[in-house]
Coordinates of C-alpha atoms in Angstrom, one line a residue:
X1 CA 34.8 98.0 160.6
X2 CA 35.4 97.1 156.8
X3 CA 34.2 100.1 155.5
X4 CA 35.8 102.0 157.8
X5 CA 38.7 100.6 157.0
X6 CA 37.8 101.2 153.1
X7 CA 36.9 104.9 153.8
X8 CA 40.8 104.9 155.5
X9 CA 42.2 103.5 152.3
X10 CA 40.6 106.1 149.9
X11 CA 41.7 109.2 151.7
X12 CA 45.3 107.5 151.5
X13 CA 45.1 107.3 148.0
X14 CA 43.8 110.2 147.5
X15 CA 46.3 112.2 149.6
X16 CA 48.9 110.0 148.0
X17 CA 47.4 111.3 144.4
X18 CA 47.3 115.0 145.5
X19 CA 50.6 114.9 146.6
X20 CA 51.5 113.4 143.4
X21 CA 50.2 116.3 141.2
X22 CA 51.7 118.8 143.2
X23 CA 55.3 116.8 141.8
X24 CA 57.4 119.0 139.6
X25 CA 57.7 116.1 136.9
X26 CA 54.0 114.5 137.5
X27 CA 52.8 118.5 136.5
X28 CA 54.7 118.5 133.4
X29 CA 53.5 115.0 132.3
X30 CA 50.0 115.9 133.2
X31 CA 50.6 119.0 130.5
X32 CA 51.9 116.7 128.1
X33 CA 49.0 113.8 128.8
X34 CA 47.3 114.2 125.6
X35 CA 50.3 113.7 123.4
X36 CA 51.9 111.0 125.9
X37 CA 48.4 109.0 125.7
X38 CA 47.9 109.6 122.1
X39 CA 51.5 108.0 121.2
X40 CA 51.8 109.4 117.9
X41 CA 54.9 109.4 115.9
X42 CA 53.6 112.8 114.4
X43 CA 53.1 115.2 117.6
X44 CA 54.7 112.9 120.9
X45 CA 58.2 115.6 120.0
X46 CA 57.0 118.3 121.8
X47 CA 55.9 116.1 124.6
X48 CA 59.7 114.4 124.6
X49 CA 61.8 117.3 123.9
X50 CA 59.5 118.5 127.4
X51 CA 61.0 116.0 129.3
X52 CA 64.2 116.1 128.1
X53 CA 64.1 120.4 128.4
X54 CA 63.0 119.9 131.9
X55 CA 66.3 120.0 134.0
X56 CA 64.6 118.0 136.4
X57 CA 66.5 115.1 138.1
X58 CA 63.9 112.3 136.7
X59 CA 63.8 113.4 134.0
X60 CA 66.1 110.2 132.5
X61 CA 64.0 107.9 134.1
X62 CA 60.9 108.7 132.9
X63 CA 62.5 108.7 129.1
X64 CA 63.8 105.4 130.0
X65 CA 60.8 104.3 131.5
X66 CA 58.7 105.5 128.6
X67 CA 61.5 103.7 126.0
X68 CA 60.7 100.6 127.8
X69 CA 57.4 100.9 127.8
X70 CA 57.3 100.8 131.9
X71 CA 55.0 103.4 132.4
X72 CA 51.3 103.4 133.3
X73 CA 48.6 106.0 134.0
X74 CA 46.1 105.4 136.5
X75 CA 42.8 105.5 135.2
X76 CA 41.1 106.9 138.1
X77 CA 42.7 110.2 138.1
X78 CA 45.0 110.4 135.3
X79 CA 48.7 110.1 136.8
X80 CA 51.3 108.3 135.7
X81 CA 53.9 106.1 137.1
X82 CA 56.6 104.1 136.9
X83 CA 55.1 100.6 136.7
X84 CA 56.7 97.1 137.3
X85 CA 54.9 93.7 136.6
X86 CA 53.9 91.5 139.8
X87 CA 52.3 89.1 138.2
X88 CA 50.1 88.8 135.1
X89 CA 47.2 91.0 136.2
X90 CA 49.3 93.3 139.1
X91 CA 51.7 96.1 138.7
X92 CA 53.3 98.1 141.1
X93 CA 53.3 101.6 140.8
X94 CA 56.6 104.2 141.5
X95 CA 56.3 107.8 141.8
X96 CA 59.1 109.3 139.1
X97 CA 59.7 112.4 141.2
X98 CA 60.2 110.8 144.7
X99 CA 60.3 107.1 143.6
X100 CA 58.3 106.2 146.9
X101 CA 56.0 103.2 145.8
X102 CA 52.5 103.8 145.4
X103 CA 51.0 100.4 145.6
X104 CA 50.0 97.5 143.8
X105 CA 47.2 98.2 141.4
X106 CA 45.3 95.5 139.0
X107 CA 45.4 95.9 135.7
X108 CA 42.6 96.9 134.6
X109 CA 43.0 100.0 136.7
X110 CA 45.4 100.9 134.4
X111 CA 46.9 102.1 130.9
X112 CA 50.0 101.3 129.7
X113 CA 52.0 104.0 127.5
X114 CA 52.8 102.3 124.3
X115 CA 55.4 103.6 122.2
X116 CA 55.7 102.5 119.2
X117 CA 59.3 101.6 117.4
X118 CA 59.5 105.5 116.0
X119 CA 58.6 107.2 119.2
X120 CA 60.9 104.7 120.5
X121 CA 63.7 106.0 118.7
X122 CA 62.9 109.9 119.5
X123 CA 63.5 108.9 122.7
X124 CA 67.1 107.4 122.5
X125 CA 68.0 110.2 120.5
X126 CA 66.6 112.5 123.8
X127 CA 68.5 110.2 126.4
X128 CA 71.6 110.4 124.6
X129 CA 72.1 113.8 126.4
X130 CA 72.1 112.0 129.7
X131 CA 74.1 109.1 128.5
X132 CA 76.4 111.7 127.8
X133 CA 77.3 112.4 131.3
X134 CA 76.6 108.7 132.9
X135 CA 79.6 107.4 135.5
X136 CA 78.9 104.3 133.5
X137 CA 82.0 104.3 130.8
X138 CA 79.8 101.7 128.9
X139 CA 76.5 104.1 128.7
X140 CA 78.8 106.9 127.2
X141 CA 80.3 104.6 124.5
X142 CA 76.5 103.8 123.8
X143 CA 75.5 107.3 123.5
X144 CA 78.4 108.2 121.0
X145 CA 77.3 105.0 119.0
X146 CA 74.0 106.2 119.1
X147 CA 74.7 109.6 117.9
X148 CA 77.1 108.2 114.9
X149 CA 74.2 106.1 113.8
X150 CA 71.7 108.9 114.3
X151 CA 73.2 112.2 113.8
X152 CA 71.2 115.1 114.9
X153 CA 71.9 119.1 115.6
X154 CA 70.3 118.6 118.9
X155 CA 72.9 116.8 119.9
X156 CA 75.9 118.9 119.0
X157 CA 75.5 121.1 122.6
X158 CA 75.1 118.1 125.1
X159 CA 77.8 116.3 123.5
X160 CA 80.3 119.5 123.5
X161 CA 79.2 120.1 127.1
X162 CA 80.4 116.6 128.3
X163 CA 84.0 116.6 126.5
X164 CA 85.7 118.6 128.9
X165 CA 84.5 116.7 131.7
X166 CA 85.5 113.2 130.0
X167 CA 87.7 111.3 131.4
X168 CA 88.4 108.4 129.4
X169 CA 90.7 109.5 126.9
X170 CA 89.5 106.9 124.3
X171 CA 86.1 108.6 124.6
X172 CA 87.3 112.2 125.1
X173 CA 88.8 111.9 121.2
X174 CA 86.0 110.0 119.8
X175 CA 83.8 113.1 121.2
X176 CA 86.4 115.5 119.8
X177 CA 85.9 113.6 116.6
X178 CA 81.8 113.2 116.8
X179 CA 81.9 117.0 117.7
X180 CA 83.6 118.1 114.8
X181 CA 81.4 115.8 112.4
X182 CA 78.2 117.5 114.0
X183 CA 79.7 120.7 113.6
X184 CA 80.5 120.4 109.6
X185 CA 76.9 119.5 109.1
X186 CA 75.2 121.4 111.6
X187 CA 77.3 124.3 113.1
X188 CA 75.7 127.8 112.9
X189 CA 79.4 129.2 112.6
X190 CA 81.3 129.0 109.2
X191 CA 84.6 129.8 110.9
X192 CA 83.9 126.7 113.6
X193 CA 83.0 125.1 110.5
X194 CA 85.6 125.2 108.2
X195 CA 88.4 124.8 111.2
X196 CA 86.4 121.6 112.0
X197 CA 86.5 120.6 108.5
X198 CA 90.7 121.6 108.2
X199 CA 90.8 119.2 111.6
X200 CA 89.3 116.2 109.4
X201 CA 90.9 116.7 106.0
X202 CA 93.6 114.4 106.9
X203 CA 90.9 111.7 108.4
X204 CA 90.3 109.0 106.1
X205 CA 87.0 107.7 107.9
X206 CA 83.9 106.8 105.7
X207 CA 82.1 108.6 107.9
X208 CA 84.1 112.2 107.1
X209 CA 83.4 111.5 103.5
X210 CA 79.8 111.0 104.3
X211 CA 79.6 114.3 106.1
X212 CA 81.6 116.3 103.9
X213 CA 80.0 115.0 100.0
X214 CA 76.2 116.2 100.9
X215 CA 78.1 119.9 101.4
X216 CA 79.4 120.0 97.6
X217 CA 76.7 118.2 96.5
X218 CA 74.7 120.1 93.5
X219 CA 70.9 120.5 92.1
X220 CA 70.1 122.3 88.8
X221 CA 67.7 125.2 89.1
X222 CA 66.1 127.0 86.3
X223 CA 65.4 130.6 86.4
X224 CA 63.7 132.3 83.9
X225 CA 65.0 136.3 84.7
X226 CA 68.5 137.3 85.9
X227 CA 70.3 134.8 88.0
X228 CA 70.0 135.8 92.0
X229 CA 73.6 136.7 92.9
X230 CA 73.5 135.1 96.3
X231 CA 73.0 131.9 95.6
X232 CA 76.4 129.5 95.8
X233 CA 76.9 128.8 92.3
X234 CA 78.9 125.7 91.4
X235 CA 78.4 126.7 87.1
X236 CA 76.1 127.8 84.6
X237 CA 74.9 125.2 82.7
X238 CA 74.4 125.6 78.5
X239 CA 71.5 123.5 77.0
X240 CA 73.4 120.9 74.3
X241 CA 76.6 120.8 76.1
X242 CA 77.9 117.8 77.6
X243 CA 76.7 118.4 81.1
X244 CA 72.8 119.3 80.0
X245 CA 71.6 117.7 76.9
X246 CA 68.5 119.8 75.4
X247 CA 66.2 116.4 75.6
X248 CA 67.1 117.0 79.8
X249 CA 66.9 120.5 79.7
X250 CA 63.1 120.8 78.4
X251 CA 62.3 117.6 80.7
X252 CA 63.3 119.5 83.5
X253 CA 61.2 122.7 82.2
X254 CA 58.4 120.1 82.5
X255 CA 58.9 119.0 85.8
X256 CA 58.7 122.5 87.1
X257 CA 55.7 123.1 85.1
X258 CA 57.6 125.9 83.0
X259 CA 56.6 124.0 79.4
X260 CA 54.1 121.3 78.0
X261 CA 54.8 117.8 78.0
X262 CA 56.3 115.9 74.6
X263 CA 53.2 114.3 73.5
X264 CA 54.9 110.4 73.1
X265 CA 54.2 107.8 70.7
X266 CA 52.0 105.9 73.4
X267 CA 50.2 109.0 73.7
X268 CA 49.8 109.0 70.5
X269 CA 48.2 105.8 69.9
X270 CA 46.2 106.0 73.2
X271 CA 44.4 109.2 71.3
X272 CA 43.6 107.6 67.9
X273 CA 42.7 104.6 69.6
X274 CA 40.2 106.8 71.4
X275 CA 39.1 108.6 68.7
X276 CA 38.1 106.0 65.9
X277 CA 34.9 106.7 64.3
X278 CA 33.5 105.0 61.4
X279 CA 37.1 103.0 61.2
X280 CA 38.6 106.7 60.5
X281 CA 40.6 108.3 62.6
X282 CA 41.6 112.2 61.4
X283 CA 40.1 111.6 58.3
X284 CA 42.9 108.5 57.9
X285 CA 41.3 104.6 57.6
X286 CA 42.9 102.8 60.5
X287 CA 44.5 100.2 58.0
X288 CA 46.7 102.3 57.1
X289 CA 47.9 103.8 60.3
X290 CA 50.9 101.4 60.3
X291 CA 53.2 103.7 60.0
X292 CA 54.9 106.6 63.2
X293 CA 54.3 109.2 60.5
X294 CA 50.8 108.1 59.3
X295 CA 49.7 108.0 63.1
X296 CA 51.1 111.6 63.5
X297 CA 49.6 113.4 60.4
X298 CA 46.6 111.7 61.8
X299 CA 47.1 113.3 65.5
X300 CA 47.9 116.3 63.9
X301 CA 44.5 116.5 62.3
X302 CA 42.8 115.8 66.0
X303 CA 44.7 118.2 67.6
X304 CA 43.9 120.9 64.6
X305 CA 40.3 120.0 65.4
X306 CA 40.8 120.4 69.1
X307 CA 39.9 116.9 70.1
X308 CA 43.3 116.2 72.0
X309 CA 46.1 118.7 73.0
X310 CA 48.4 120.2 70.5
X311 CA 52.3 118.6 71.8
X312 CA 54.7 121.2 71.4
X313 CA 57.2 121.4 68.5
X314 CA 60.5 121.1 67.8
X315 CA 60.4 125.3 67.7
X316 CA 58.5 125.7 70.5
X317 CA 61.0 123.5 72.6
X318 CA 63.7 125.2 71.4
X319 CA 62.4 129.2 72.3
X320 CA 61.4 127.6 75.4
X321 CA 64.6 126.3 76.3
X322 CA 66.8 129.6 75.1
X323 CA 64.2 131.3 77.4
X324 CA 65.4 130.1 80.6
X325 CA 68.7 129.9 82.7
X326 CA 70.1 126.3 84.0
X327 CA 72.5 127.0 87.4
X328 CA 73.8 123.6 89.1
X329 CA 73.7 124.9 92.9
X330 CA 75.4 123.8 95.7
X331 CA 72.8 122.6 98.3
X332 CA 75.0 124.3 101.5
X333 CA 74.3 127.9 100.6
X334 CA 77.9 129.2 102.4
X335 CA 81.1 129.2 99.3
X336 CA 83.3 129.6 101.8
X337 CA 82.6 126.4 103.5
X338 CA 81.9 124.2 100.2
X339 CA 85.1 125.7 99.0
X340 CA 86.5 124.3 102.0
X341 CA 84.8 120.6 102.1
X342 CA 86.0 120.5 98.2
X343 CA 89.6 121.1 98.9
X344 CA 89.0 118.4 102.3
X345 CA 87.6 115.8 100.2
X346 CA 90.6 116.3 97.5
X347 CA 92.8 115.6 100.2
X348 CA 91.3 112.5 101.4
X349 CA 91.3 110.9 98.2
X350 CA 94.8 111.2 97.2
X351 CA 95.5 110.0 100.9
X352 CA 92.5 107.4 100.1
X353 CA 94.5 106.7 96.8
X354 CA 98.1 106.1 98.4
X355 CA 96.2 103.9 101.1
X356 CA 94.7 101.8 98.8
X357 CA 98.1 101.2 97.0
X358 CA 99.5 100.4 100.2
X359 CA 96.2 97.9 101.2
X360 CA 96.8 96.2 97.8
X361 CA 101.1 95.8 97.9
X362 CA 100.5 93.8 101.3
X363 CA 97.7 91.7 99.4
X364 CA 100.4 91.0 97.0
X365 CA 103.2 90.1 99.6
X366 CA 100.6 87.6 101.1
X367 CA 99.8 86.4 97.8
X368 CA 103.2 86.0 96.9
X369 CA 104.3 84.1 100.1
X370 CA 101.9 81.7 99.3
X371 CA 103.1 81.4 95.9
X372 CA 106.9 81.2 97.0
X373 CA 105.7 78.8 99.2
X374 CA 104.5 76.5 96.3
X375 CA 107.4 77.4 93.9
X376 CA 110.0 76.7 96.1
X377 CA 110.2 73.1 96.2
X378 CA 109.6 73.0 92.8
X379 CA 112.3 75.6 92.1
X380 CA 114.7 72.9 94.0
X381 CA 113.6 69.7 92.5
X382 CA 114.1 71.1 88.9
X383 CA 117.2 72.8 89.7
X384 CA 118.6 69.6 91.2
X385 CA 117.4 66.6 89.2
X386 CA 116.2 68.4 86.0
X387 CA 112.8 67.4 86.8
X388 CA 109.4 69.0 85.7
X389 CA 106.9 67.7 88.2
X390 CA 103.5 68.2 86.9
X391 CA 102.1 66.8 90.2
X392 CA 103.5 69.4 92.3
X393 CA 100.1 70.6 92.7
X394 CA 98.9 67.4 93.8
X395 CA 101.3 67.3 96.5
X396 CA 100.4 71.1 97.8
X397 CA 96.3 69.1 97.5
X398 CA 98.1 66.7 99.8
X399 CA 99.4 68.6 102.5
X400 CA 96.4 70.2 102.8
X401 CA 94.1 67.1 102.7
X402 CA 96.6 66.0 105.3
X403 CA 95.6 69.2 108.0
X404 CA 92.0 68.7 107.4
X405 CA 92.3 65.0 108.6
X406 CA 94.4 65.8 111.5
X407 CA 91.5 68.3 112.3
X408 CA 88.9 65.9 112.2
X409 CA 91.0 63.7 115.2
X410 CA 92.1 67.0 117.0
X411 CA 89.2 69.5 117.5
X412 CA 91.2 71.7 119.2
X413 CA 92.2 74.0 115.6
X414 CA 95.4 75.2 117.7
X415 CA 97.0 72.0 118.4
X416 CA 95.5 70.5 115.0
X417 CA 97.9 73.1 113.2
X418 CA 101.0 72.9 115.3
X419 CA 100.4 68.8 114.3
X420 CA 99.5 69.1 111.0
X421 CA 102.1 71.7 109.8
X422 CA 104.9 69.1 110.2
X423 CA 102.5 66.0 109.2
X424 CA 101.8 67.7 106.0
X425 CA 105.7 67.6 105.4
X426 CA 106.0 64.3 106.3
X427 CA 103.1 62.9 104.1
X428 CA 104.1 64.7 100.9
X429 CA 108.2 63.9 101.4
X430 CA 107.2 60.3 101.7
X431 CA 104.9 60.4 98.5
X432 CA 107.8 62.2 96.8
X433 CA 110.7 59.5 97.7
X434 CA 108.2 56.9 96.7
X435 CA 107.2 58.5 93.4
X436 CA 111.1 59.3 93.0
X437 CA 112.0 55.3 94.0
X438 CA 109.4 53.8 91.8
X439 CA 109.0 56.3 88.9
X440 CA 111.5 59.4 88.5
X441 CA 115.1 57.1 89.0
X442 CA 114.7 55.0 85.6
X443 CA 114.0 58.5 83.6
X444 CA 116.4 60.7 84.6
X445 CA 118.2 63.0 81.7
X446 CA 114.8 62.2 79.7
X447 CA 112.9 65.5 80.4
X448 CA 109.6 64.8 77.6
X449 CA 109.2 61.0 79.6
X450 CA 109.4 62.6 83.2
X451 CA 107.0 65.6 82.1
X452 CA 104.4 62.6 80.7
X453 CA 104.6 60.6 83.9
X454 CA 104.3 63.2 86.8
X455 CA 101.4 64.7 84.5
X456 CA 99.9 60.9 84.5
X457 CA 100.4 60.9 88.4
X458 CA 99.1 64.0 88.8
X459 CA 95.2 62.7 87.1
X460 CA 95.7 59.5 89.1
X461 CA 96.3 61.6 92.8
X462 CA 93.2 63.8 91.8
X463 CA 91.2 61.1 91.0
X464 CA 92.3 59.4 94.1
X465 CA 91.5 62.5 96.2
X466 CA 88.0 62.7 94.6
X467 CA 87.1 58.7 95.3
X468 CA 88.3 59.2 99.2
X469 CA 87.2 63.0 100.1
X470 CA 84.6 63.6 96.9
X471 CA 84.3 66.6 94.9
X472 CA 82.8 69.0 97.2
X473 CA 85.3 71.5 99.0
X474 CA 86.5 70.4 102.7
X475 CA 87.3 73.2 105.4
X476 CA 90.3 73.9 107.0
X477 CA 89.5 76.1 109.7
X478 CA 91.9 78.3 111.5
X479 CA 92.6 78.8 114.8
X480 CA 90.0 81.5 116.3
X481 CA 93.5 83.7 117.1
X482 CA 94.0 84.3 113.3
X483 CA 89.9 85.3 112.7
X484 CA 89.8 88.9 112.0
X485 CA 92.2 91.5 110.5
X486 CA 94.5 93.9 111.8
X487 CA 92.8 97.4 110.6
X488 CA 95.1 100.4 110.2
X489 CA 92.5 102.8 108.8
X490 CA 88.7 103.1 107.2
X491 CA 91.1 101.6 104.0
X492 CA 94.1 99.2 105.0
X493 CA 93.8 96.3 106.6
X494 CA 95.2 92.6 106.5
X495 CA 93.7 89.7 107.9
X496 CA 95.9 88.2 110.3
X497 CA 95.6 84.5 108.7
X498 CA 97.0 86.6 105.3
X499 CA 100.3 87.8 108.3
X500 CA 100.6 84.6 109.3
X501 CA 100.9 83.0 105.9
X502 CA 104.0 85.6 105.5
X503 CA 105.7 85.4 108.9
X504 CA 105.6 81.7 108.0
X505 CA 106.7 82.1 104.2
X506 CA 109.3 84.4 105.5
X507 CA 110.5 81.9 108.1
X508 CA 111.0 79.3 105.5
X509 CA 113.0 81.9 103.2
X510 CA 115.0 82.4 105.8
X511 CA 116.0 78.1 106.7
X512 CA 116.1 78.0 103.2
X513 CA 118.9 80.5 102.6
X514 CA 120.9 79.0 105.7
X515 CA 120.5 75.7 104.5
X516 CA 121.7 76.9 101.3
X517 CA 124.4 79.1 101.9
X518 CA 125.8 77.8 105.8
X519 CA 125.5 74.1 105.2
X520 CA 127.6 70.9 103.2
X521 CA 124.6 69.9 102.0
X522 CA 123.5 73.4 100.9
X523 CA 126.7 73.7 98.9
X524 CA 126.5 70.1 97.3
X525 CA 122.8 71.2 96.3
X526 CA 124.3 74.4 94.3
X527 CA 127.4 72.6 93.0
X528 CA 124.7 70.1 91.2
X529 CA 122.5 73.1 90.6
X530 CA 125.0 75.0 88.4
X531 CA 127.5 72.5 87.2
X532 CA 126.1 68.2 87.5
X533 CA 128.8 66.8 85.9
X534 CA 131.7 68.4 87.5
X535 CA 129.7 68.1 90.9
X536 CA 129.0 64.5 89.5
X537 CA 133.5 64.2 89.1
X538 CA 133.8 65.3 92.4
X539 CA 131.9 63.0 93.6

């Protein structure tokens, strides 16, 4: 009965195996097994692009299964399947074209596909063409990433396949955008080309930049006959001029193998070191090769001789040198299209330059807030009581000592600001009517004498600071709402702690000025301002 049962079991399997080979996706891995098996970053591209070529409606699934290193060949006959973990020494095998299950298998039965991180990667590159197309918005904004951080020409068709059928317009223009960067570096078409590049000129992504500069970048060739007239010239270059010394032009002789090597001073004294016999070396005593042009003569003896190579001189540089032709060449080989990337990237930095100006003016604003914010009250106590306060500082140390103990009793950074932003007033007005009470009102009209005593407060509140918070710097977080920056483009942006800063220096500004102008006490404050003793007659 058992091994009936057995000899049941076997022709199952093996009709199940038979059935599998005759599978349009099984077949084509089976051609590929070699490659698949031998997982080699070297030749497994032909065995992916396979796949991925295939048109066949698994053909994802195996890439993904093979990515996650999910699929197994049975040893028995060679297939391979889709494989997912029972326990630690059984697997359950899937059939990729019909994804019936197979059964479960024990391990050693079977081979696991190993990819490693560089095969890996060849095959995100290859599912990005199915990503492409996924109902999954989320997959599609993967595959774009994917692409940006890996551009390739293979994916320049699949991508301008799936933009008309987009229909996220978010990800329909970053595929315009991606389409037009793989076209400037890997379009066949210089017209497509150059209208992709015309598109861009006005972008002021890093990533443009990066695609553009490789297409006006230059190499110097040297060419010892007429110069080829279809190469894309960018200049001729003359040996002594600013843009090729002569020491550069003969060292680049050498590394094309067009001239002999300079023979250097450690060559030099590796060859008489060498060649020392009887304590002479070219017929010179080795005490008195002390000297560059004692060790030459002798090198010049040894080459005369034949013992070491003969370094070529100043002569025979120069005739070799005159002999040849230095061109700096574009590396993209079409004028028309590096004339175009040049004008692009001219463009983009006078729009980069203008940004930038713009980027830095806000900086200012936000630095200046902060500044007005500081002045201001000094501004007023000055103006009013004809007071230098040296420890204004001190008091601006103050407020913010006062927000980072209100945030150690309130966690909550929103509510500790909302508190602390009128505590800090609080704190520093009352250490200013009790420096004013006990200090300021006995020296008033004595400018040098106030100067001395705020400055003496000033040490004594930064010591005092120091002996209760010590030296080391305390935070002051802000709310999570004001982490980040509002980004305009690739070259302006302002944090949005830096915006609040100004809406709240602005806001200030503005109940300054109505207090100033709209109010009694306002207009007291400027009578004393301009005029104390009339204000002072009038009461």
């Amino acid at each position: 009965m058992i091994r009936t049962l057995l000899a049941v079991l076997a022709l199952l399997a093996m009709g199940i195996g038979a059935r599998a080979q005759e599978a349009p996706m099984q077949k084509l891995l089976q051609r590929q097994a070699a490659l698949i098996v031998e997982s080699s970053r070297q030749t497994i591209e032909p065995a992916i692009a396979a796949v991925a070529g295939s048109g066949l409606d698994s053909a994802q699934t195996v890439l993904q299964a093979w990515q996650a290193k999910e699929i197994w060949q049975r040893k028995v006959d060679g297939l391979f399947f889709h494989g997912e973990r029972i326990d630690a020494k059984t697997y359950r095998l899937s059939d990729f074209d019909t994804g019936a299950d197979i059964g479960r298998f024990p391990k050693e039965e079977l081979r696991q596909i190993k990819p490693n991180s560089g095969i890996r990667a060849l095959l995100g590159v290859a599912l990005v063409q199915f990503q492409l197309f996924d109902p999954n918005p989320a997959r599609r904004a993967e595959a774009l990433i994917s692409i940006e951080r890996n551009p390739d020409a293979a994916a320049l068709a699949p991508l301008r396949a799936s933009i008309e059928d987009e229909t996220d317009p978010a990800l329909k223009a970053q595929k315009r955008r991606l389409d037009r960067l793989l076209t400037i570096a890997y379009g066949a078409d210089e017209t497509v080309r150059i209208a992709a590049i015309e598109a861009l000129s006005a972008d002021l992504g890093v990533d443009v930049r990066a695609t553009l500069n490789p297409l006006v970048a230059t190499h110097i060739r040297i060419f010892t006959g007429d110069v080829p007239t279809n190469l894309n010239i960018a200049r001729i270059l003359t040996p002594g001029s600013d843009a090729l010394s002569m020491t550069r032009a003969y060292d680049l002789l050498v590394t094309a193998g067009l001239a002999p090597p300079r023979i250097t001073p450690d060559d030099v004294r590796t060859a008489l070191a060498d060649n020392v016999v009887d304590g002479r070396v070219g017929g010179i005593p080795t005490a008195r090769l002390d000297t560059d042009a004692a060790r030459a003569k002798a090198y010049a003896a040894l080459a005369a001789a034949g013992t070491v190579p003969a370094g070529p001189t100043r002569a025979d540089i120069d005739s070799s040198i005159a002999a040849h032709h230095y061109v700096e060449i574009y590396s993209e080989p079409s004028p028309v299209v590096t004339a175009a990337a040049t004008e692009a990237l001219g463009t983009i930095a006078r729009r980069v330059g203008l940004n930038r100006a713009v980027d830095l003016t806000l900086d200012a604003l936000s630095l200046a807030s902060i500044y007005f914010l500081a002045a201001i009250g000094l501004a007023i106590t000055f103006g009013v009581m004809g007071v230098i306060n040296m420890a204004h500082g001190e008091f601006i140390m103050m407020g913010a000592y006062t927000g980072f103990v209100v945030q150690r009793i309130i966690p909550d950074h929103t509510i500790s600001i909302i508190v602390a932003i009128p505590l800090a007033f609080a704190v520093t007005f009352a250490a200013g009517v009790v420096m004013e009470r006990l200090m300021l009102r006995w020296l008033y009209n004595r400018p040098l004498e106030t100067l001395l005593a705020t400055f003496g407060i000033s040490i004594a509140l930064q010591q005092l600071a120091k002996n209760i918070f010590g030296t080391q710097a305390r935070p002051l977080t802000a709310p999570a709402w004001l982490d980040g920056a509002m980004v305009i483009n690739d070259v302006v942006s302002i944090s949005y702690i830096r915006i609040a800063i100004l809406i709240l220096a602005l806001i200030f500004l503005g109940a300054f000025l109505c207090v100033m102008r709209r109010t009694r006490f306002g207009l007291e404050t400027r009578a004393v301002t301009q005029n104390p003793r009339m204000a002072a007659s009038m009461g």
